[in-house]
Coordinates of C-alpha atoms in Angstrom, one line a residue:
X1 CA -35.2 4.9 18.9
X2 CA -32.7 2.7 20.3
X3 CA -30.2 1.2 19.0
X4 CA -28.6 -2.2 19.1
X5 CA -25.3 -3.1 19.3
X6 CA -26.3 -5.5 16.2
X7 CA -27.4 -2.9 14.6
X8 CA -24.7 -0.7 15.2
X9 CA -22.3 -3.7 13.9
X10 CA -24.4 -4.2 11.0
X11 CA -24.2 -0.1 10.2
X12 CA -20.2 0.0 10.4
X13 CA -20.2 -3.4 8.4
X14 CA -22.1 -1.8 5.3
X15 CA -20.5 1.5 5.2
X16 CA -16.9 -0.2 5.7
X17 CA -17.7 -2.1 2.3
X18 CA -19.1 0.5 0.8
X19 CA -15.8 2.2 1.8
X20 CA -13.9 -1.4 0.8
X21 CA -16.1 -1.4 -2.8
X22 CA -14.8 2.4 -3.3
X23 CA -11.5 1.4 -3.0
X24 CA -11.2 -0.9 -4.8
X25 CA -12.6 1.1 -7.6
X26 CA -10.2 3.7 -7.4
X27 CA -7.2 1.4 -7.8
X28 CA -9.0 -0.7 -10.6
X29 CA -9.5 3.1 -12.8
X30 CA -5.8 4.1 -11.0
X31 CA -4.1 5.6 -14.5
X32 CA -1.0 3.0 -16.0
X33 CA 1.6 2.4 -16.0
X34 CA 2.3 2.6 -11.7
X35 CA 5.7 3.0 -10.4
X36 CA 6.5 0.7 -7.3
X37 CA 6.9 4.8 -5.4
X38 CA 3.7 5.8 -6.4
X39 CA 2.6 7.3 -2.9
X40 CA -0.6 8.0 -3.6
X41 CA -1.1 4.0 -4.7
X42 CA 0.3 2.5 -2.0
X43 CA -2.1 4.9 0.3
X44 CA -4.7 3.4 -1.0
X45 CA -3.9 0.0 -0.9
X46 CA -2.5 0.4 2.9
X47 CA -6.5 1.9 3.2
X48 CA -7.9 -1.3 1.3
X49 CA -5.5 -3.4 3.6
X50 CA -7.0 -1.7 7.0
X51 CA -10.7 -2.1 6.0
X52 CA -10.2 -5.7 4.4
X53 CA -9.1 -5.8 8.0
X54 CA -11.9 -4.2 10.3
X55 CA -14.3 -6.6 8.4
X56 CA -12.7 -9.3 9.0
X57 CA -12.4 -8.5 12.5
X58 CA -16.5 -7.9 12.7
X59 CA -16.9 -11.1 10.7
X60 CA -14.5 -13.4 13.0
X61 CA -15.5 -15.2 16.2
X62 CA -13.3 -14.4 18.9
X63 CA -12.9 -17.1 21.8
X64 CA -12.9 -15.3 25.5
X65 CA -11.4 -17.9 27.7
X66 CA -13.7 -18.9 30.8
X67 CA -12.5 -21.1 33.9
X68 CA -15.0 -23.8 33.2
X69 CA -13.3 -23.6 29.0
X70 CA -10.3 -22.4 28.8
X71 CA -9.0 -23.5 25.6
X72 CA -10.9 -22.8 22.5
X73 CA -11.0 -26.5 20.9
X74 CA -13.3 -27.7 24.0
X75 CA -16.3 -28.6 22.9
X76 CA -17.6 -29.5 26.2
X77 CA -17.4 -26.7 29.3
X78 CA -14.9 -29.2 32.1

């Protein structure tokens, strides 16, 4: 079976959503009190941020300028 790039993006998004939820659960269930210098907790926060940014990158539309449409705000090709 040959997967299209859309299939691969969907798989990546699903896996990242699973990782994000797992990190959320780990953070939610982390034993309290949490000190500001808790390296393991800070690591979880950093990983959650990376996964969130990766998810956002998959759904964000990217503007690619062309000679006929050099600006993102252009509605009609010039």
